[in-house]
GROMACS .gro file of C-alpha atoms in nm:
model
  168
    1MET     CA    1   0.003  -0.001  -0.006
    2GLY     CA    2   0.128   0.341  -0.083
    3LEU     CA    3   0.217   0.594   0.180
    4MET     CA    4  -0.075   0.816   0.105
    5LEU     CA    5  -0.321   0.537   0.156
    6ILE     CA    6  -0.181   0.431   0.495
    7ILE     CA    7  -0.189   0.785   0.620
    8GLU     CA    8  -0.547   0.830   0.496
    9LYS     CA    9  -0.652   0.504   0.672
   10MET     CA   10  -0.495   0.636   0.994
   11PHE     CA   11  -0.720   0.946   0.961
   12VAL     CA   12  -1.026   0.745   0.848
   13GLU     CA   13  -1.265   0.934   1.069
   14GLN     CA   14  -1.127   1.273   0.997
   15LYS     CA   15  -1.173   1.358   0.630
   16LYS     CA   16  -1.066   1.715   0.687
   17ASP     CA   17  -0.725   1.590   0.775
   18ALA     CA   18  -0.694   1.376   0.452
   19PHE     CA   19  -0.365   1.391   0.269
   20THR     CA   20  -0.317   1.450  -0.090
   21ARG     CA   21  -0.046   1.367  -0.330
   22SER     CA   22   0.057   1.733  -0.364
   23SER     CA   23   0.063   1.775   0.010
   24LEU     CA   24   0.300   1.471   0.038
   25ASN     CA   25   0.507   1.614  -0.246
   26GLU     CA   26   0.528   1.938  -0.050
   27VAL     CA   27   0.652   1.748   0.251
   28ALA     CA   28   0.912   1.561   0.048
   29GLU     CA   29   1.033   1.891  -0.116
   30LYS     CA   30   1.063   2.061   0.226
   31LEU     CA   31   1.272   1.769   0.360
   32VAL     CA   32   1.508   1.810   0.062
   33LEU     CA   33   1.550   2.180   0.141
   34GLU     CA   34   1.625   2.106   0.499
   35GLU     CA   35   1.880   1.840   0.434
   36PRO     CA   36   2.233   1.933   0.549
   37ASN     CA   37   2.393   1.698   0.281
   38LYS     CA   38   2.210   1.803  -0.027
   39GLU     CA   39   2.285   1.566  -0.324
   40LYS     CA   40   2.429   1.692  -0.637
   41TRP     CA   41   2.163   1.721  -0.922
   42THR     CA   42   2.183   1.475  -1.197
   43PRO     CA   43   1.933   1.396  -1.490
   44PHE     CA   44   1.807   1.097  -1.276
   45SER     CA   45   1.710   1.353  -0.996
   46VAL     CA   46   1.382   1.422  -1.190
   47LEU     CA   47   1.261   1.060  -1.130
   48PHE     CA   48   1.459   0.961  -0.821
   49LYS     CA   49   1.430   1.234  -0.566
   50PRO     CA   50   1.588   1.189  -0.211
   51HIS     CA   51   1.242   1.127  -0.056
   52HIS     CA   52   1.005   1.050  -0.347
   53ASN     CA   53   1.043   0.807  -0.640
   54SER     CA   54   0.845   0.969  -0.925
   55LEU     CA   55   0.858   0.643  -1.124
   56THR     CA   56   0.688   0.428  -0.856
   57GLY     CA   57   0.507   0.705  -0.669
   58ASN     CA   58   0.665   0.577  -0.346
   59TYR     CA   59   0.771   0.802  -0.062
   60ASP     CA   60   1.024   0.719   0.204
   61ILE     CA   61   0.968   0.692   0.582
   62ASN     CA   62   1.087   1.048   0.636
   63VAL     CA   63   0.787   1.186   0.449
   64LEU     CA   64   0.548   0.967   0.652
   65ILE     CA   65   0.698   1.086   0.983
   66ALA     CA   66   0.699   1.458   0.871
   67ALA     CA   67   0.351   1.430   0.738
   68LEU     CA   68   0.208   1.280   1.054
   69GLU     CA   69   0.409   1.531   1.271
   70ASP     CA   70   0.243   1.813   1.076
   71LYS     CA   71  -0.089   1.677   1.194
   72GLY     CA   72   0.020   1.683   1.552
   73LYS     CA   73   0.121   1.303   1.572
   74ASN     CA   74   0.442   1.148   1.679
   75VAL     CA   75   0.576   0.829   1.513
   76VAL     CA   76   0.768   0.590   1.736
   77TRP     CA   77   0.965   0.289   1.602
   78HIS     CA   78   0.868  -0.014   1.814
   79ASP     CA   79   1.163  -0.211   1.938
   80ARG     CA   80   1.098  -0.553   1.781
   81ARG     CA   81   1.308  -0.732   2.042
   82ASN     CA   82   1.023  -0.663   2.288
   83GLY     CA   83   0.740  -0.810   2.083
   84ALA     CA   84   0.398  -0.674   2.079
   85SER     CA   85   0.326  -0.732   2.451
   86THR     CA   86   0.480  -0.401   2.543
   87ILE     CA   87   0.239  -0.199   2.315
   88ASP     CA   88  -0.064  -0.067   2.506
   89LEU     CA   89  -0.350  -0.167   2.289
   90ASP     CA   90  -0.610  -0.179   2.570
   91GLY     CA   91  -0.640   0.207   2.641
   92PRO     CA   92  -0.936   0.413   2.530
   93GLU     CA   93  -0.942   0.537   2.171
   94ASP     CA   94  -0.853   0.899   2.274
   95ALA     CA   95  -0.549   0.763   2.471
   96ASN     CA   96  -0.187   0.831   2.355
   97LEU     CA   97  -0.185   0.550   2.088
   98MET     CA   98  -0.372   0.656   1.779
   99GLY     CA   99  -0.278   0.345   1.566
  100VAL     CA  100  -0.018   0.108   1.439
  101LEU     CA  101   0.150   0.113   1.101
  102LEU     CA  102   0.324  -0.205   0.984
  103ASN     CA  103   0.584  -0.231   0.703
  104VAL     CA  104   0.599  -0.590   0.591
  105PRO     CA  105   0.820  -0.776   0.337
  106VAL     CA  106   0.623  -0.916   0.037
  107ARG     CA  107   0.727  -1.130  -0.270
  108MET     CA  108   0.558  -1.060  -0.613
  109PHE     CA  109   0.566  -1.213  -0.949
  110ALA     CA  110   0.622  -1.571  -0.827
  111GLY     CA  111   0.883  -1.455  -0.575
  112LEU     CA  112   1.111  -1.277  -0.827
  113TRP     CA  113   1.038  -0.934  -0.686
  114LYS     CA  114   1.092  -0.841  -0.323
  115SER     CA  115   0.915  -0.537  -0.193
  116ARG     CA  116   0.740  -0.402   0.120
  117HIS     CA  117   0.381  -0.327   0.197
  118TRP     CA  118   0.222  -0.087   0.436
  119VAL     CA  119  -0.065  -0.199   0.669
  120THR     CA  120  -0.267   0.029   0.903
  121LEU     CA  121  -0.428  -0.100   1.234
  122ARG     CA  122  -0.669   0.132   1.407
  123LYS     CA  123  -0.906   0.111   1.703
  124ILE     CA  124  -1.248   0.235   1.594
  125GLY     CA  125  -1.560   0.227   1.820
  126GLY     CA  126  -1.362   0.022   2.078
  127VAL     CA  127  -1.264  -0.248   1.813
  128TRP     CA  128  -0.918  -0.295   1.653
  129TYR     CA  129  -0.942  -0.322   1.267
  130ASN     CA  130  -0.686  -0.430   1.005
  131LEU     CA  131  -0.721  -0.167   0.737
  132ASP     CA  132  -0.487  -0.339   0.484
  133SER     CA  133  -0.571  -0.228   0.128
  134ASP     CA  134  -0.521  -0.582   0.002
  135LEU     CA  135  -0.829  -0.688   0.202
  136VAL     CA  136  -1.172  -0.681   0.038
  137ALA     CA  137  -1.303  -0.507   0.358
  138PRO     CA  138  -1.152  -0.402   0.699
  139GLU     CA  139  -1.119  -0.711   0.933
  140ALA     CA  140  -1.202  -0.670   1.288
  141PHE     CA  141  -0.987  -0.838   1.548
  142GLU     CA  142  -1.153  -1.042   1.827
  143ASP     CA  143  -0.970  -0.852   2.100
  144ALA     CA  144  -0.641  -0.675   2.177
  145GLU     CA  145  -0.473  -1.013   2.234
  146LYS     CA  146  -0.537  -1.116   1.883
  147VAL     CA  147  -0.387  -0.783   1.764
  148ARG     CA  148  -0.076  -0.872   1.961
  149GLU     CA  149  -0.062  -1.222   1.808
  150PHE     CA  150  -0.091  -1.069   1.461
  151LEU     CA  151   0.178  -0.810   1.538
  152ASP     CA  152   0.413  -1.077   1.680
  153TYR     CA  153   0.361  -1.290   1.370
  154MET     CA  154   0.446  -0.992   1.148
  155ILE     CA  155   0.748  -0.900   1.353
  156GLY     CA  156   0.876  -1.264   1.335
  157HIS     CA  157   0.842  -1.250   0.960
  158GLY     CA  158   1.038  -0.921   0.911
  159GLY     CA  159   0.771  -0.667   0.973
  160GLU     CA  160   0.856  -0.323   1.121
  161VAL     CA  161   0.611  -0.172   1.362
  162LEU     CA  162   0.561   0.202   1.397
  163LEU     CA  163   0.339   0.354   1.670
  164VAL     CA  164   0.143   0.658   1.578
  165MET     CA  165   0.095   0.863   1.900
  166ASN     CA  166  -0.134   1.150   1.974
  167ASN     CA  167   0.067   1.445   2.107
  168LYS     CA  168  -0.103   1.545   2.429
   0.00000   0.00000   0.00000
């Protein structure tokens, strides 16, 4: 799933906070201007920018973090050595944890192409949902323990976990 989709799924209830491709492009361009080690321009720079690949449309993690920070959120990398048991999934929806972003390895084209895929998990109406764009519809988790099992499985298979926190 592309970065714009995972951010939109994080803000599923707040359409006014939706992100657009142009707003993410602005974030990526701002990051380039703020970089202390600016890369030398080459003809490839048109397609392969430091934070945005125009060919694939993909953005890097720095754009994700900066875009969420612009919305008053904080992104925290979860230490995978601790497993999911250390993530507080049981708090109320307006608690510090807004949602969970996963970056998981995938293989495509009969295993010839390795890539990564973004997945959003959100608690809505007291229920945790898997909002993966590869699913036909959002899938509800039975309880927080099932979310932890899912996260531990993903961590065990090379997934990276990012916690999106509300700044309070």
